[in-house]
Amino acid sequence: MGVDKEMRIVVVPKEEAVFWMDRFGHWYNEGGRLRHKKIVDYFNAAICRDRDGYFVQQVRDNIVEKVYFRYEDTPLFVVDATAEDPVRLMLNTRETIALETDPLFIQEDNLYLQRGEDRIKFSDRALLKLAGRIGYNEAQGYVLLTPAGNCPIPQRP
């Protein structure tokens, strides 16, 4: 979202934010888990990042609000995947990216994708969609099954 010079920017530090995200990508506020799909989708689509961290941004009238928020693990998730090749991954931010083998890794029994400084976690739903493409063998451990062959998925501590 672009910011016009006449726009006023209001920044809320994460210590003052009234919402946060858990390790599964669920949003919460003081009243509990946010369950209304449109609200959850709005929050996810508004996730941005700058040198100070992740924040939710919205523009109202001439005010840009940047609310940094707390999160467990990562605020970025693969929430869906296409079945056909080439596999496309849909993120909670509404971004769509190609599945690539190099940046995949497993940590604490979770599958992640590393993109620059962003660590993107695969949701259970996305893992189910990819279940037929993930295998295991003694020699390589977990592998991504691709038309070009098996690509090992490294474990990280």
mmCIF file with all atom_site columns, C-alpha atoms in Angstrom, residues 63-139:
data_model
loop_
_atom_site.group_PDB
_atom_site.id
_atom_site.type_symbol
_atom_site.label_atom_id
_atom_site.label_alt_id
_atom_site.label_comp_id
_atom_site.label_asym_id
_atom_site.label_entity_id
_atom_site.label_seq_id
_atom_site.pdbx_PDB_ins_code
_atom_site.Cartn_x
_atom_site.Cartn_y
_atom_site.Cartn_z
_atom_site.occupancy
_atom_site.B_iso_or_equiv
_atom_site.pdbx_formal_charge
_atom_site.auth_seq_id
_atom_site.auth_comp_id
_atom_site.auth_asym_id
_atom_site.auth_atom_id
_atom_site.pdbx_PDB_model_num
ATOM 1  C CA . ILE A 1 63  ? -4.437 8.039   8.159   1.00 0.00 ? 63  ILE A CA 1
ATOM 2  C CA . VAL A 1 64  ? -2.184 5.026   7.668   1.00 0.00 ? 64  VAL A CA 1
ATOM 3  C CA . GLU A 1 65  ? -2.291 2.725   10.679  1.00 0.00 ? 65  GLU A CA 1
ATOM 4  C CA . LYS A 1 66  ? 0.605  0.332   11.211  1.00 0.00 ? 66  LYS A CA 1
ATOM 5  C CA . VAL A 1 67  ? 0.001  -2.070  14.078  1.00 0.00 ? 67  VAL A CA 1
ATOM 6  C CA . TYR A 1 68  ? 2.935  -4.318  14.896  1.00 0.00 ? 68  TYR A CA 1
ATOM 7  C CA . PHE A 1 69  ? 1.727  -7.560  16.436  1.00 0.00 ? 69  PHE A CA 1
ATOM 8  C CA . ARG A 1 70  ? 2.991  -10.482 18.451  1.00 0.00 ? 70  ARG A CA 1
ATOM 9  C CA . TYR A 1 71  ? 3.092  -13.912 16.868  1.00 0.00 ? 71  TYR A CA 1
ATOM 10 C CA . GLU A 1 72  ? 4.302  -17.383 17.763  1.00 0.00 ? 72  GLU A CA 1
ATOM 11 C CA . ASP A 1 73  ? 6.674  -19.007 15.255  1.00 0.00 ? 73  ASP A CA 1
ATOM 12 C CA . THR A 1 74  ? 5.812  -17.033 12.075  1.00 0.00 ? 74  THR A CA 1
ATOM 13 C CA . PRO A 1 75  ? 2.948  -14.879 10.758  1.00 0.00 ? 75  PRO A CA 1
ATOM 14 C CA . LEU A 1 76  ? 3.220  -16.302 7.224   1.00 0.00 ? 76  LEU A CA 1
ATOM 15 C CA . PHE A 1 77  ? 1.498  -19.548 6.245   1.00 0.00 ? 77  PHE A CA 1
ATOM 16 C CA . VAL A 1 78  ? 0.903  -21.655 3.171   1.00 0.00 ? 78  VAL A CA 1
ATOM 17 C CA . VAL A 1 79  ? -2.857 -22.194 3.466   1.00 0.00 ? 79  VAL A CA 1
ATOM 18 C CA . ASP A 1 80  ? -3.591 -24.005 0.196   1.00 0.00 ? 80  ASP A CA 1
ATOM 19 C CA . ALA A 1 81  ? -1.861 -25.615 -2.777  1.00 0.00 ? 81  ALA A CA 1
ATOM 20 C CA . THR A 1 82  ? -2.806 -26.626 -6.290  1.00 0.00 ? 82  THR A CA 1
ATOM 21 C CA . ALA A 1 83  ? -2.728 -30.308 -7.192  1.00 0.00 ? 83  ALA A CA 1
ATOM 22 C CA . GLU A 1 84  ? -1.330 -30.019 -10.704 1.00 0.00 ? 84  GLU A CA 1
ATOM 23 C CA . ASP A 1 85  ? 2.197  -29.202 -11.854 1.00 0.00 ? 85  ASP A CA 1
ATOM 24 C CA . PRO A 1 86  ? 3.635  -26.710 -11.469 1.00 0.00 ? 86  PRO A CA 1
ATOM 25 C CA . VAL A 1 87  ? 2.407  -26.583 -7.879  1.00 0.00 ? 87  VAL A CA 1
ATOM 26 C CA . ARG A 1 88  ? 1.294  -23.136 -6.724  1.00 0.00 ? 88  ARG A CA 1
ATOM 27 C CA . LEU A 1 89  ? 1.138  -22.238 -3.037  1.00 0.00 ? 89  LEU A CA 1
ATOM 28 C CA . MET A 1 90  ? -1.402 -19.802 -1.641  1.00 0.00 ? 90  MET A CA 1
ATOM 29 C CA . LEU A 1 91  ? -0.292 -17.815 1.396   1.00 0.00 ? 91  LEU A CA 1
ATOM 30 C CA . ASN A 1 92  ? -2.495 -16.411 4.131   1.00 0.00 ? 92  ASN A CA 1
ATOM 31 C CA . THR A 1 93  ? -1.614 -12.954 2.745   1.00 0.00 ? 93  THR A CA 1
ATOM 32 C CA . ARG A 1 94  ? -3.359 -13.901 -0.554  1.00 0.00 ? 94  ARG A CA 1
ATOM 33 C CA . GLU A 1 95  ? -0.040 -14.072 -2.375  1.00 0.00 ? 95  GLU A CA 1
ATOM 34 C CA . THR A 1 96  ? 0.524  -17.034 -4.700  1.00 0.00 ? 96  THR A CA 1
ATOM 35 C CA . ILE A 1 97  ? 4.023  -18.448 -5.194  1.00 0.00 ? 97  ILE A CA 1
ATOM 36 C CA . ALA A 1 98  ? 5.566  -21.430 -6.968  1.00 0.00 ? 98  ALA A CA 1
ATOM 37 C CA . LEU A 1 99  ? 6.633  -24.472 -4.967  1.00 0.00 ? 99  LEU A CA 1
ATOM 38 C CA . GLU A 1 100 ? 10.400 -24.675 -5.122  1.00 0.00 ? 100 GLU A CA 1
ATOM 39 C CA . THR A 1 101 ? 12.488 -27.402 -3.542  1.00 0.00 ? 101 THR A CA 1
ATOM 40 C CA . ASP A 1 102 ? 15.582 -25.493 -2.390  1.00 0.00 ? 102 ASP A CA 1
ATOM 41 C CA . PRO A 1 103 ? 14.053 -23.379 0.346   1.00 0.00 ? 103 PRO A CA 1
ATOM 42 C CA . LEU A 1 104 ? 12.003 -26.214 1.933   1.00 0.00 ? 104 LEU A CA 1
ATOM 43 C CA . PHE A 1 105 ? 12.997 -27.526 5.358   1.00 0.00 ? 105 PHE A CA 1
ATOM 44 C CA . ILE A 1 106 ? 11.548 -29.391 8.328   1.00 0.00 ? 106 ILE A CA 1
ATOM 45 C CA . GLN A 1 107 ? 11.864 -28.099 11.869  1.00 0.00 ? 107 GLN A CA 1
ATOM 46 C CA . GLU A 1 108 ? 10.152 -29.516 14.957  1.00 0.00 ? 108 GLU A CA 1
ATOM 47 C CA . ASP A 1 109 ? 7.917  -31.726 12.766  1.00 0.00 ? 109 ASP A CA 1
ATOM 48 C CA . ASN A 1 110 ? 6.694  -28.764 10.694  1.00 0.00 ? 110 ASN A CA 1
ATOM 49 C CA . LEU A 1 111 ? 7.329  -28.050 7.011   1.00 0.00 ? 111 LEU A CA 1
ATOM 50 C CA . TYR A 1 112 ? 8.588  -24.562 6.154   1.00 0.00 ? 112 TYR A CA 1
ATOM 51 C CA . LEU A 1 113 ? 9.632  -22.579 3.128   1.00 0.00 ? 113 LEU A CA 1
ATOM 52 C CA . GLN A 1 114 ? 12.405 -19.999 3.474   1.00 0.00 ? 114 GLN A CA 1
ATOM 53 C CA . ARG A 1 115 ? 11.993 -16.927 1.262   1.00 0.00 ? 115 ARG A CA 1
ATOM 54 C CA . GLY A 1 116 ? 14.641 -14.346 2.007   1.00 0.00 ? 116 GLY A CA 1
ATOM 55 C CA . GLU A 1 117 ? 14.183 -13.444 5.662   1.00 0.00 ? 117 GLU A CA 1
ATOM 56 C CA . ASP A 1 118 ? 10.610 -14.764 5.700   1.00 0.00 ? 118 ASP A CA 1
ATOM 57 C CA . ARG A 1 119 ? 9.932  -18.167 7.190   1.00 0.00 ? 119 ARG A CA 1
ATOM 58 C CA . ILE A 1 120 ? 6.648  -19.532 5.829   1.00 0.00 ? 120 ILE A CA 1
ATOM 59 C CA . LYS A 1 121 ? 4.956  -22.428 7.621   1.00 0.00 ? 121 LYS A CA 1
ATOM 60 C CA . PHE A 1 122 ? 2.733  -24.984 5.873   1.00 0.00 ? 122 PHE A CA 1
ATOM 61 C CA . SER A 1 123 ? -0.730 -25.292 7.425   1.00 0.00 ? 123 SER A CA 1
ATOM 62 C CA . ASP A 1 124 ? -2.279 -28.723 7.974   1.00 0.00 ? 124 ASP A CA 1
ATOM 63 C CA . ARG A 1 125 ? -4.625 -28.097 5.046   1.00 0.00 ? 125 ARG A CA 1
ATOM 64 C CA . ALA A 1 126 ? -1.743 -27.341 2.685   1.00 0.00 ? 126 ALA A CA 1
ATOM 65 C CA . LEU A 1 127 ? 0.168  -30.392 3.919   1.00 0.00 ? 127 LEU A CA 1
ATOM 66 C CA . LEU A 1 128 ? -2.827 -32.602 3.166   1.00 0.00 ? 128 LEU A CA 1
ATOM 67 C CA . LYS A 1 129 ? -2.925 -31.239 -0.385  1.00 0.00 ? 129 LYS A CA 1
ATOM 68 C CA . LEU A 1 130 ? 0.776  -32.065 -0.789  1.00 0.00 ? 130 LEU A CA 1
ATOM 69 C CA . ALA A 1 131 ? 0.714  -35.427 1.025   1.00 0.00 ? 131 ALA A CA 1
ATOM 70 C CA . GLY A 1 132 ? 1.004  -37.383 -2.224  1.00 0.00 ? 132 GLY A CA 1
ATOM 71 C CA . ARG A 1 133 ? 4.105  -35.394 -3.146  1.00 0.00 ? 133 ARG A CA 1
ATOM 72 C CA . ILE A 1 134 ? 6.023  -36.003 0.078   1.00 0.00 ? 134 ILE A CA 1
ATOM 73 C CA . GLY A 1 135 ? 7.764  -39.297 0.690   1.00 0.00 ? 135 GLY A CA 1
ATOM 74 C CA . TYR A 1 136 ? 10.271 -40.826 3.063   1.00 0.00 ? 136 TYR A CA 1
ATOM 75 C CA . ASN A 1 137 ? 13.164 -43.201 2.584   1.00 0.00 ? 137 ASN A CA 1
ATOM 76 C CA . GLU A 1 138 ? 15.982 -44.305 4.885   1.00 0.00 ? 138 GLU A CA 1
ATOM 77 C CA . ALA A 1 139 ? 18.741 -42.908 2.679   1.00 0.00 ? 139 ALA A CA 1
#
